[in-house]
Coordinates of C-alpha atoms and ligand atoms in Angstrom, one line a residue:
X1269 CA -95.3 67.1 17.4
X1270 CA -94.1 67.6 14.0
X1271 CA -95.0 64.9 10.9
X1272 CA -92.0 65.2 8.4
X1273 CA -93.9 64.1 5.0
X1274 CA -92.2 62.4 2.3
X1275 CA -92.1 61.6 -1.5
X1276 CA -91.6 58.0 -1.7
X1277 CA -90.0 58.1 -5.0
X1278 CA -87.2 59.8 -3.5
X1279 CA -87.4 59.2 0.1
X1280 CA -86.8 63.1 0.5
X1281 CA -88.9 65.1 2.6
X1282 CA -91.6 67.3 1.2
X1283 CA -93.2 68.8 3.9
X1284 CA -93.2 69.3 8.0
X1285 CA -96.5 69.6 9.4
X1286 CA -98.0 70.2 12.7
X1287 CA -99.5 67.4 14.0
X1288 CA -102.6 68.0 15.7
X1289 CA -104.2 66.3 18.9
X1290 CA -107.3 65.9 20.4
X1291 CA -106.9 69.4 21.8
X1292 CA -107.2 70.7 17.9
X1293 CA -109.6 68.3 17.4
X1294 CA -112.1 69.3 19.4
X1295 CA -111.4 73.1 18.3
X1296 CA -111.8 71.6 15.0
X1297 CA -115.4 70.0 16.7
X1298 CA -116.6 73.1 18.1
X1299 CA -115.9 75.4 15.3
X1300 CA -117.7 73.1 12.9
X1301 CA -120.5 73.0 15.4
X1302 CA -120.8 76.6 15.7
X1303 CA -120.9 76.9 11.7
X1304 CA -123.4 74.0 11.4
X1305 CA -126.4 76.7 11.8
X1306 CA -125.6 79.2 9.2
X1307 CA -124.0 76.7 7.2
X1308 CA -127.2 74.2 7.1
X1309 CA -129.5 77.1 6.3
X1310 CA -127.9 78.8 2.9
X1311 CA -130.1 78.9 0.5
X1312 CA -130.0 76.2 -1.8
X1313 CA -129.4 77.8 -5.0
X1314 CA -126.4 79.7 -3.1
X1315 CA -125.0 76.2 -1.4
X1316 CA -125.0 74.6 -5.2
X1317 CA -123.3 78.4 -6.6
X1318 CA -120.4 77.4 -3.9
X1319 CA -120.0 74.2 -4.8
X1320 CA -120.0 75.1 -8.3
X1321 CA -117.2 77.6 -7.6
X1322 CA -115.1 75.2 -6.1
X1323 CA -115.2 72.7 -8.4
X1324 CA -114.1 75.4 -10.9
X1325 CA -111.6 76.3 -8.6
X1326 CA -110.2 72.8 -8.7
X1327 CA -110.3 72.5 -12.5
X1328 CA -108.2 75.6 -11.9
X1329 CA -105.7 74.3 -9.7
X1330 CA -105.4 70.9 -11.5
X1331 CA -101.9 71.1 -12.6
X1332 CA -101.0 71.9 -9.0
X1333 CA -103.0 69.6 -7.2
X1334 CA -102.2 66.4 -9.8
X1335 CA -98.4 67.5 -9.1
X1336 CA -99.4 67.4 -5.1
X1337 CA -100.5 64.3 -4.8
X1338 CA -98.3 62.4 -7.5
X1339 CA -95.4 63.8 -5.3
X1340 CA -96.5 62.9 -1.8
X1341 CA -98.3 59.1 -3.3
X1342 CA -95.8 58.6 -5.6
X1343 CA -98.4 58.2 -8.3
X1344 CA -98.0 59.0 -12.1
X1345 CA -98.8 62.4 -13.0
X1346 CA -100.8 60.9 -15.9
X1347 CA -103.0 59.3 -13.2
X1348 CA -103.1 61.6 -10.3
X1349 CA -104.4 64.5 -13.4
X1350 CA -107.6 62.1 -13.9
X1351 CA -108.0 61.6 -10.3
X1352 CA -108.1 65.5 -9.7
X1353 CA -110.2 65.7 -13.4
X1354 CA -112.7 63.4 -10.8
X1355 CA -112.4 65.6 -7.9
X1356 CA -114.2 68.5 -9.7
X1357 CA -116.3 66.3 -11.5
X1358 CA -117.4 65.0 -8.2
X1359 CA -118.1 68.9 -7.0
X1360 CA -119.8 69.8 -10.1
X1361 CA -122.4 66.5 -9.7
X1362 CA -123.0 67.2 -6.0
X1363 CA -123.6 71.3 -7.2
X1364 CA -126.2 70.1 -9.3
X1365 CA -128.0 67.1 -6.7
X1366 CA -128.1 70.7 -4.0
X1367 CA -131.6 71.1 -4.5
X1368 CA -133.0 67.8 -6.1
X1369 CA -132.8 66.2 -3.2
X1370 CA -136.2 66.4 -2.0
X1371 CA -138.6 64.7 0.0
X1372 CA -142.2 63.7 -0.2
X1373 CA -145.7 63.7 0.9
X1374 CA -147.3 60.6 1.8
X1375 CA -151.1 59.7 2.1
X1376 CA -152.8 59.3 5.5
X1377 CA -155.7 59.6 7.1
X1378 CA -156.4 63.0 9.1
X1379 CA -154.0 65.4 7.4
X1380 CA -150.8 65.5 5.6
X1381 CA -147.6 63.7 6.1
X1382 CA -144.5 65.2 4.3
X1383 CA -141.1 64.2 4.8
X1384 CA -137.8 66.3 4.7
X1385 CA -133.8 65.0 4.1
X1386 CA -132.2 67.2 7.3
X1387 CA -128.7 67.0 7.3
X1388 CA -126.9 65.3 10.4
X1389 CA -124.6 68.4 11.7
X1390 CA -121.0 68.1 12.3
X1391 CA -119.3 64.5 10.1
X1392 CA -116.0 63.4 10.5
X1393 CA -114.1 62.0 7.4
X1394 CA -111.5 59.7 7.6
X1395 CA -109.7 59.3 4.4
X1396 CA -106.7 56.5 3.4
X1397 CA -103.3 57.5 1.8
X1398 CA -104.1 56.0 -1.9
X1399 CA -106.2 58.5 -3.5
X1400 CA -106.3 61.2 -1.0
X1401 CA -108.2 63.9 -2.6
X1402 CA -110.0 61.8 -5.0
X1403 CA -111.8 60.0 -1.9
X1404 CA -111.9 63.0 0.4
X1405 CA -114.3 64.8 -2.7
X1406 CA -116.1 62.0 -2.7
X1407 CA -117.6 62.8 0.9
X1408 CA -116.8 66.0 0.8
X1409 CA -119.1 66.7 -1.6
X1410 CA -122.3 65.0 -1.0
X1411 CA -121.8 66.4 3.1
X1412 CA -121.5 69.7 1.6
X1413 CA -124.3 69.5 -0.5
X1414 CA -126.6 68.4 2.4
X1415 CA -125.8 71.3 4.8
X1416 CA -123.4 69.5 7.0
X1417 CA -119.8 71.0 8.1
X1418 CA -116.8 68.8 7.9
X1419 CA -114.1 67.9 10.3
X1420 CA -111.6 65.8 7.2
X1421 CA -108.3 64.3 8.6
X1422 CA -106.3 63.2 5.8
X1423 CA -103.6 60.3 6.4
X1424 CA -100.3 60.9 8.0
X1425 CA -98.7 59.8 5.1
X1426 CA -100.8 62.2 2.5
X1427 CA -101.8 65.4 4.1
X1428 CA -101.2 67.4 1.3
X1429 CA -103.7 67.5 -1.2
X1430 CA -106.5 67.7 1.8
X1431 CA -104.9 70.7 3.0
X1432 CA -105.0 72.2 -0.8
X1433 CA -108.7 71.4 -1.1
X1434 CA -109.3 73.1 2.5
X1435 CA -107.6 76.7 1.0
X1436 CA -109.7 76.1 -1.8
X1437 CA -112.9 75.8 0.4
X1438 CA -112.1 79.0 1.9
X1439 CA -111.1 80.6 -1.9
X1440 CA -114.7 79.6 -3.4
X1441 CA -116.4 81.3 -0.1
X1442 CA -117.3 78.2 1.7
X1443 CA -117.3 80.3 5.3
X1444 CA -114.5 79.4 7.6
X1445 CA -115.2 76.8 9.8
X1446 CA -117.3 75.3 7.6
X1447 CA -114.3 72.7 6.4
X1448 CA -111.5 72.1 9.1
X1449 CA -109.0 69.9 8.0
X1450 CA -107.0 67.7 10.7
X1451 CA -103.7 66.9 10.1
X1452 CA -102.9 64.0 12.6
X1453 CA -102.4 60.4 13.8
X1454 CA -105.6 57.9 13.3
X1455 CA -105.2 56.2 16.8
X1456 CA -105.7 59.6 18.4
X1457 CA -107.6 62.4 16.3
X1458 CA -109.6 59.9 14.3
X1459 CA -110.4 57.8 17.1
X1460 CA -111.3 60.9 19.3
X1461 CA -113.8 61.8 16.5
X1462 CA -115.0 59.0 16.3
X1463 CA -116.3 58.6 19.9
X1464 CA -117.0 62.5 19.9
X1465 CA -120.6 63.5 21.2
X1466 CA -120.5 66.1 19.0
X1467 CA -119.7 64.7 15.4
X1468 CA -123.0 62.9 14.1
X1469 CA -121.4 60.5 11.3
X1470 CA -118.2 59.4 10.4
X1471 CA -117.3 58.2 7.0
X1472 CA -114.8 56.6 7.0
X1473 CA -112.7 55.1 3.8
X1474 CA -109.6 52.6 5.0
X1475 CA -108.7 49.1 6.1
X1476 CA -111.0 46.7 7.3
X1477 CA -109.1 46.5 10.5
X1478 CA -109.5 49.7 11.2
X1479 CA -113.0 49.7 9.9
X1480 CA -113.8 47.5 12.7
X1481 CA -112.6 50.5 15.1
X1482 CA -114.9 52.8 13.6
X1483 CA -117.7 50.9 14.6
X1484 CA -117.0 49.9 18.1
X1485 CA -116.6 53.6 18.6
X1486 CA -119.3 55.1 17.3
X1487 CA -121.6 52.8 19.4
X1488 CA -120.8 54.3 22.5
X1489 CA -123.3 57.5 20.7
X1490 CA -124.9 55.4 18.0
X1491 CA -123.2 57.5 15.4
X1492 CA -124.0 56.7 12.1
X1493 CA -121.0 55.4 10.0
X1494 CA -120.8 54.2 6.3
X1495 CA -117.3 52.6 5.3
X1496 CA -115.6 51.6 2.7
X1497 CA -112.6 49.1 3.1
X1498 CA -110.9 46.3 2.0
X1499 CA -110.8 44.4 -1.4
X1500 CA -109.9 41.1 -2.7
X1501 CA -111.6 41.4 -6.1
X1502 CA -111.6 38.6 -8.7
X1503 CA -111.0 38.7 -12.3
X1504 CA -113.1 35.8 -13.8
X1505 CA -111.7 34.9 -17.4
X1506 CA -113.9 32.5 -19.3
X1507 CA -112.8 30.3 -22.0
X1508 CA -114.6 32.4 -24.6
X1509 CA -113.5 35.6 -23.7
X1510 CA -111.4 37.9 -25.9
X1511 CA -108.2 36.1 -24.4
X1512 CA -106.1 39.2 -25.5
X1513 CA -108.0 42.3 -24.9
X1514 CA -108.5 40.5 -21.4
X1515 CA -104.9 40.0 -21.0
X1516 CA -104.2 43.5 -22.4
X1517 CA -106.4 44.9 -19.6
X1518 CA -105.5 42.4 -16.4
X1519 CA -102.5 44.2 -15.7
X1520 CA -103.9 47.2 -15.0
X1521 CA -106.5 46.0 -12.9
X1522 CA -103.5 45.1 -10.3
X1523 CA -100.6 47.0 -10.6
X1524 CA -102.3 50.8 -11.6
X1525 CA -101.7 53.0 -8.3
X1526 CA -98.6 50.2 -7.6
X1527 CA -101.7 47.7 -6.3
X1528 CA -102.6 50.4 -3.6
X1529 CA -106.1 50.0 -4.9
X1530 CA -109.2 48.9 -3.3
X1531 CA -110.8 47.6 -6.2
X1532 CA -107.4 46.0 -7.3
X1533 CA -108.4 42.6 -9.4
X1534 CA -106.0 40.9 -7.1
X1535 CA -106.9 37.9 -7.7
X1536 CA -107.5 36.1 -11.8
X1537 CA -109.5 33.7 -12.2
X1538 CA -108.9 31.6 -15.6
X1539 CA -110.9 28.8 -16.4
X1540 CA -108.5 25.7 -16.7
X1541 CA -109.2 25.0 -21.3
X1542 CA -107.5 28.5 -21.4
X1543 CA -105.1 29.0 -18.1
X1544 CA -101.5 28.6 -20.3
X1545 CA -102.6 30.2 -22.9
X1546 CA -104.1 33.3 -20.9
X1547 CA -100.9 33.0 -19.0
X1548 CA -98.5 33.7 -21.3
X1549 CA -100.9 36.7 -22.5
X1550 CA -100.8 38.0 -19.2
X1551 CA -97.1 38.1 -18.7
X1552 CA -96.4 39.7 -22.0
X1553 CA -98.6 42.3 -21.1
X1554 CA -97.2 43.1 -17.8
X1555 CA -93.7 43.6 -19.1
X1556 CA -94.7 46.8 -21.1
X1557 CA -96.4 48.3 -18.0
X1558 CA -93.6 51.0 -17.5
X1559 CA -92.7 51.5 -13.7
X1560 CA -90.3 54.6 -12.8
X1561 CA -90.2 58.4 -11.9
X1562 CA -94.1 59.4 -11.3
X1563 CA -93.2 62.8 -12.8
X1564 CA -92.4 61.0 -16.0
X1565 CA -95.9 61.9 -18.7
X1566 CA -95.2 57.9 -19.8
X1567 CA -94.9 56.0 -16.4
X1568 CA -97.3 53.9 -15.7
X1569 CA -96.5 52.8 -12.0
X1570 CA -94.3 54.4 -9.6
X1571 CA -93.1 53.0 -5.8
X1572 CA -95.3 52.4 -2.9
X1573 CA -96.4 54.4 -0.9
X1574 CA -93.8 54.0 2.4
X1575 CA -90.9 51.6 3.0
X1576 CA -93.2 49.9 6.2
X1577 CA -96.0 49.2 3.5
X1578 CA -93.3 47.8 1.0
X1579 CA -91.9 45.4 3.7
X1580 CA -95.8 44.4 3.8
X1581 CA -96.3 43.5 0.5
X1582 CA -93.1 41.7 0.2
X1583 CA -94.2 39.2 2.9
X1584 CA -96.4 37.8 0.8
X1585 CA -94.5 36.8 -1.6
X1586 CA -92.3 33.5 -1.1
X1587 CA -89.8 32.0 -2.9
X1588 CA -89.7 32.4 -6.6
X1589 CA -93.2 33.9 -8.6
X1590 CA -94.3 33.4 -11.7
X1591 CA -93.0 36.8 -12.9
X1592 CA -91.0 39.7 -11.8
X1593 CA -90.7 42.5 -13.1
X1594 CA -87.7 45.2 -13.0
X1595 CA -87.9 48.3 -10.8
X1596 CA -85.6 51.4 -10.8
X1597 CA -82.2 51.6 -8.9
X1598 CA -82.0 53.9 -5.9
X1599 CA -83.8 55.5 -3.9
X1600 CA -87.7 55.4 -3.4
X1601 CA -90.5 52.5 -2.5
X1602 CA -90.3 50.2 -5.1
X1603 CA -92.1 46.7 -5.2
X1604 CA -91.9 45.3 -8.9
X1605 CA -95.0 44.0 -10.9
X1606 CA -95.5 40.2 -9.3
X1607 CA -97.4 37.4 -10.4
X1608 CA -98.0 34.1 -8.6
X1609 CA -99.9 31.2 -9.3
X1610 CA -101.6 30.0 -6.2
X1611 CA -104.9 28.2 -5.2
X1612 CA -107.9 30.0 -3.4
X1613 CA -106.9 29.2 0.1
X1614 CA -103.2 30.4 0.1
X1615 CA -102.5 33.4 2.0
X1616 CA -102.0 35.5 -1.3
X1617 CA -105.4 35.2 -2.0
X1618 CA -107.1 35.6 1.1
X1619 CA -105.5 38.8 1.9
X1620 CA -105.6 42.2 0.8
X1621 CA -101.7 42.1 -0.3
X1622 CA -102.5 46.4 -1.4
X1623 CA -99.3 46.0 -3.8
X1624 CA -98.4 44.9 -7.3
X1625 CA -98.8 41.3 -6.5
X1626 CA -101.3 39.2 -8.9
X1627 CA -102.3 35.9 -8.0
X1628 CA -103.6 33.6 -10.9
X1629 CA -106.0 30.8 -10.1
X1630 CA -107.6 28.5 -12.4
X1631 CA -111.6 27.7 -12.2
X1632 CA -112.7 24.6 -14.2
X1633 CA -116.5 26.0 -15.1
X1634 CA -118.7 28.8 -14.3
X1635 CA -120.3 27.1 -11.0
X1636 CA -116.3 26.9 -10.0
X1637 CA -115.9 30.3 -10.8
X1638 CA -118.6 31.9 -9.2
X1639 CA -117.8 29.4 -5.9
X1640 CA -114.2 30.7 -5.8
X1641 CA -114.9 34.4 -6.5
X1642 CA -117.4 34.1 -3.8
X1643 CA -115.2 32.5 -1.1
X1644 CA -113.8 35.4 0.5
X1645 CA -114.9 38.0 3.3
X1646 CA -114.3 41.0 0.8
X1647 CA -116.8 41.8 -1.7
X1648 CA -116.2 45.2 -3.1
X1649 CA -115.5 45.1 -6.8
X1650 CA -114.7 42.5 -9.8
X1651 CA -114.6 41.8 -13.5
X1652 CA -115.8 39.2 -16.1
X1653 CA -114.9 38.6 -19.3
X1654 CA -116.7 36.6 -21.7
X1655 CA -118.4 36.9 -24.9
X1656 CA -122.1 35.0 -23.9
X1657 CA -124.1 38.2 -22.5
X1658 CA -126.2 35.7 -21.1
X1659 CA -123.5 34.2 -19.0
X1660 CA -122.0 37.8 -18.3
X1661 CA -125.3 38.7 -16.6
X1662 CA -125.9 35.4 -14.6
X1663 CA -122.3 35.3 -12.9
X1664 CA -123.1 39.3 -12.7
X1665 CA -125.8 38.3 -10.6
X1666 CA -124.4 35.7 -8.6
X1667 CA -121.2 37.4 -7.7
X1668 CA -121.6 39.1 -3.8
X1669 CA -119.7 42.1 -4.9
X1670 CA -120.8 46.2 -5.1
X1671 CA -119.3 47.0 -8.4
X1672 CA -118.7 44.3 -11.4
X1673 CA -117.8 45.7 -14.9
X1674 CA -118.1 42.7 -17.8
X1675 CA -115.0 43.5 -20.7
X1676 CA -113.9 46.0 -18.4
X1677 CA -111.9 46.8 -15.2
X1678 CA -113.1 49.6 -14.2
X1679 CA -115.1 50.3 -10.6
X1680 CA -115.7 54.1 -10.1
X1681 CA -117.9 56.6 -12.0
X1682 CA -119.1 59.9 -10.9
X1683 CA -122.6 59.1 -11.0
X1684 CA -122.9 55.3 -10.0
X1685 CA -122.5 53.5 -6.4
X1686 CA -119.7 52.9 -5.1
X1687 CA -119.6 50.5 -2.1
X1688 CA -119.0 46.8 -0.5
X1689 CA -121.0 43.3 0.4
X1690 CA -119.5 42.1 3.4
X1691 CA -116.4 42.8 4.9
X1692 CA -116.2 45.6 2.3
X1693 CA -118.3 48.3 4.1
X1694 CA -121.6 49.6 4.4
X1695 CA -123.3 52.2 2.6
X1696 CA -122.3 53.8 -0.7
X1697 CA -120.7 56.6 -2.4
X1698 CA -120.9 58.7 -5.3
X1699 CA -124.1 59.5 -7.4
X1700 CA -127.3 60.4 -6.0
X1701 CA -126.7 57.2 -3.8
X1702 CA -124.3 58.9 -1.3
X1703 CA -127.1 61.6 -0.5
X1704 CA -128.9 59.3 1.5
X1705 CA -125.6 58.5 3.7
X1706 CA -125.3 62.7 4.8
X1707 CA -129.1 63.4 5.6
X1708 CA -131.2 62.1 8.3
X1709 CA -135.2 61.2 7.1
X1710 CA -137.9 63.1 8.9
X1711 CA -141.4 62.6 8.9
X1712 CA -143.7 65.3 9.7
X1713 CA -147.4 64.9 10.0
X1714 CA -150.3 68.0 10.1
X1715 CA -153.4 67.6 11.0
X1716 CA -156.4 68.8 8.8
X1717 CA -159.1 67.9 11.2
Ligands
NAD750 P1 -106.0 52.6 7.3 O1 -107.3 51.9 7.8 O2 -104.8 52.3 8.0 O3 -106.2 54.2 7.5 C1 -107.3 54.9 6.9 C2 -107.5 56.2 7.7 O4 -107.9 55.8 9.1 C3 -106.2 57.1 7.9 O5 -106.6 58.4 7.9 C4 -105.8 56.7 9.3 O6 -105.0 57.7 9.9 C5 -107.1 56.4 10.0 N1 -107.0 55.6 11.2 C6 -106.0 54.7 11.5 N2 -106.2 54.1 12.7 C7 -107.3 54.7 13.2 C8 -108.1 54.6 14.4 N3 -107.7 53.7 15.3 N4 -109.2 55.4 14.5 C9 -109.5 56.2 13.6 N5 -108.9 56.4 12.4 C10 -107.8 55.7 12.2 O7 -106.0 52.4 5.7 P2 -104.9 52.9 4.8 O8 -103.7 52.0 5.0 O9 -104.7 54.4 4.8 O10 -105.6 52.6 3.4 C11 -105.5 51.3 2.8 C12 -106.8 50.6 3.0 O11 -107.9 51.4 2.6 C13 -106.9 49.3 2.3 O12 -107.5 48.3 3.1 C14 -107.9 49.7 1.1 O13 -108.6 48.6 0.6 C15 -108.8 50.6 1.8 N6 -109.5 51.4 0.8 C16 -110.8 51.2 0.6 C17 -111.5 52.0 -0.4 C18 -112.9 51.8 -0.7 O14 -113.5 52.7 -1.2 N7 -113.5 50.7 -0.3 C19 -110.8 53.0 -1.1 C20 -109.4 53.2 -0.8 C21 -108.8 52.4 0.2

């Protein structure tokens, strides 16, 4: 079966792929298996000189690989050059973290207990269609580093860049079989991973629907898992916060990446003293965000990501908002920049809408705040903004979220985790943190009696 990829800027095909089954997936299983033993015993010094070379490799091929993925997501090329800045970034760090991940030695009575970080053997990743190569490095590399091989299936929707990355594998003299990439459709490859004897850990970055999946079948072999799903982050604006460098930035927070963002700041919270005020900020600001051609060096948001996910994020949205932005003629996705005022318990604000779609909700004082922020199942990122540091670092605390930046939106940094509470996953990525995730502990005790 062939899978016909598109740009959704123009609707125009890019690409026809073979589509692979669980036929190729269990090639893809066994030849990762069969690499696993040379693979897992390179040197270290040599596993970090490969990783090293491929990260190079990418800095490279950035120009090509930012054009990639802006072209099959439909994402600015301003943007998708950061996101493949990251994807090296993320292979230099994990180059470096090859041989400082150690183990220890532990007292005990009678000899000498030590323990080692083995890796697990063959891990399937299952990457979503918003930031395809940013999130496939940031498993990639960590699994690499560790000794494991890789079985990666990319969306349907987004193939591209993982297919890239996998030539580039091969270029930096990763060994073949090492990295097999699995272009194909989740309900069949990525399930059969998932339940395959043979593949030790899936990773898994995607909806928390489908996050559910992962774990029902990886219990049938107690595979270990660590996901990252669904957002619904909040946006807490106090009263004495810079009102206009908030509003500056709360945009951005939503529609970057069209709202196709985990860590989108979907929902802002304003306390009531400032809500009009803070409103009218916030709508200013969102007319300059410039939405058109991704290839454009000045766009700032392009069209979603298929004309299924657009219907999607339309349904949310009834009757007249609060503001509406414009959004090219013609051909491609488009969704224009939304906002809606709404209370906590309207559908808008319960669900991951994964669109340009802000909903604005107004908190009366920081007990409010913290009580609406926290009443959701999602808990994977969030911002406040205030000037009392005190107050920054109390609601900090108090918010059940993995990532909270105060006078700032941003969630995702090379060397910090990255990861939910709650319905948001389990585990973490990025920094030394994801290590843990791609080894398994062992303890080994020798007697000296
Ligand atoms: P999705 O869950 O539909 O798909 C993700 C991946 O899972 C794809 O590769 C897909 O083919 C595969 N898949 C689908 N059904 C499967 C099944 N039954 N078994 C195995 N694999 C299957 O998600 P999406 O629509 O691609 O991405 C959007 C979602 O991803 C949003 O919910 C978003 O919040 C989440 N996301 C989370 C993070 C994070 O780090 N927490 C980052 C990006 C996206």
């Amino acid at each position: 079966m062939t899978l016909t990829v598109l740009n959704p800027a123009t609707e125009e095909p890019i690409a026809e792929l073979e589509q692979a089954g669980t036929e190729e997936a269990d090639a893809a299983v066994a030849r990762a298996k069969s690499t696993y033993p040379a693979w897992s015993a390179v040197a270290p010094a040599d596993r970090a000189r490969l990783l090293r070379r491929l990260a190079t490799l990418v800095e490279e091929n950035l120009e090509e690989l930012a054009r990639i993925e802006s072209q099959n997501v439909g994402k600015p090329i301003s943007g998708a050059r950061g996101e493949i800045g990251m994807v090296a970034q993320v292979f230099h760090f994990y180059a470096g973290a090859v041989d400082k991940h150690g183990g220890e030695t532990i007292p005990v009575a009678g000899g000498v207990a030590a323990t080692f970080r083995e890796p697990l053997g063959v891990v399937g990743l299952i990457v979503p269609w918003n930031f395809p190569a940013n999130i496939a490095s940031w498993k990639l590399g960590p699994a690499l580093a560790c000794g494991n091989t890789i079985v990666l299936k990319p969306a349907e929707l987004t193939p591209l860049s993982a297919l890239r990355l996998g030539e580039l594998c091969l270029e930096a003299g990763i060994p073949e079989g090492v990295v097999n990439v699995l272009v194909g459709k989740g309900s069949v490859v990525g399930q059969h991973l998932i339940e395959h004897p043979d593949v030790a850990k899936i990773a898994f970055t995607g909806s928390t629907e489908v996050g559910r999946l992962v774990m029902r079948g990886a219990a049938g072999t107690i595979k270990r898992v660590t996901l990252e799903l669904g957002g619904k982050s909040a946006n807490v604006i106090f009263e004495d916060a810079d009102l206009e460098q908030a509003a500056a930035a709360a945009p951005y927070s939503v529609f970057d990446n069209a709202g196709q963002d985990c860590c989108a700041r979907s929902r802002i919270l304003v306390q009531r003293s400032v809500y009009d005020r803070f409103l009218g900020l916030l709508v200013d600001a969102t007319r300059g965000v410039k939405v058109g051609d991704p290839s454009d060096e000045s766009t700032e948001m392009g069209p979603l990501v298929s004309a299924a996910h657009r219907e999607t994020v339309a349904s949310f949205v009834d009757g007249e908002p609060t503001y509406r932005g414009e959004i090219p003629e013609g051909a491609g996705y488009w969704y224009p920049c939304t906002i809606v005022e709404a209370s906590n318990d309207d559908r808008i604000a319960r669900e991951e809408v994964f669109g340009p779609v802000a909903a604005v909700i107004p908190f009366e004082d920081e007990a409010d705040a913290i009580r609406i922020a926290n009443d959701t199942v999602y808990g994977l990122s969030g911002s406040i903004w205030t000037r009392d540091g005190a107050r920054a670092l109390r609601v900090a605390r108090a918010l059940e979220t993995g990532n909270i930046s105060v006078n700032s939106n941003s969630s995702v940094r090379v060397t910090t985790p990255f990861g939910g509470f709650k319905q948001s996953g389990i585990g973490r990525e990025l920094g030394p943190f994801a290590l843990e995730h791609y080894t398994e502990l062992k303890n080994v005790f020798i007697s000296t009696v």
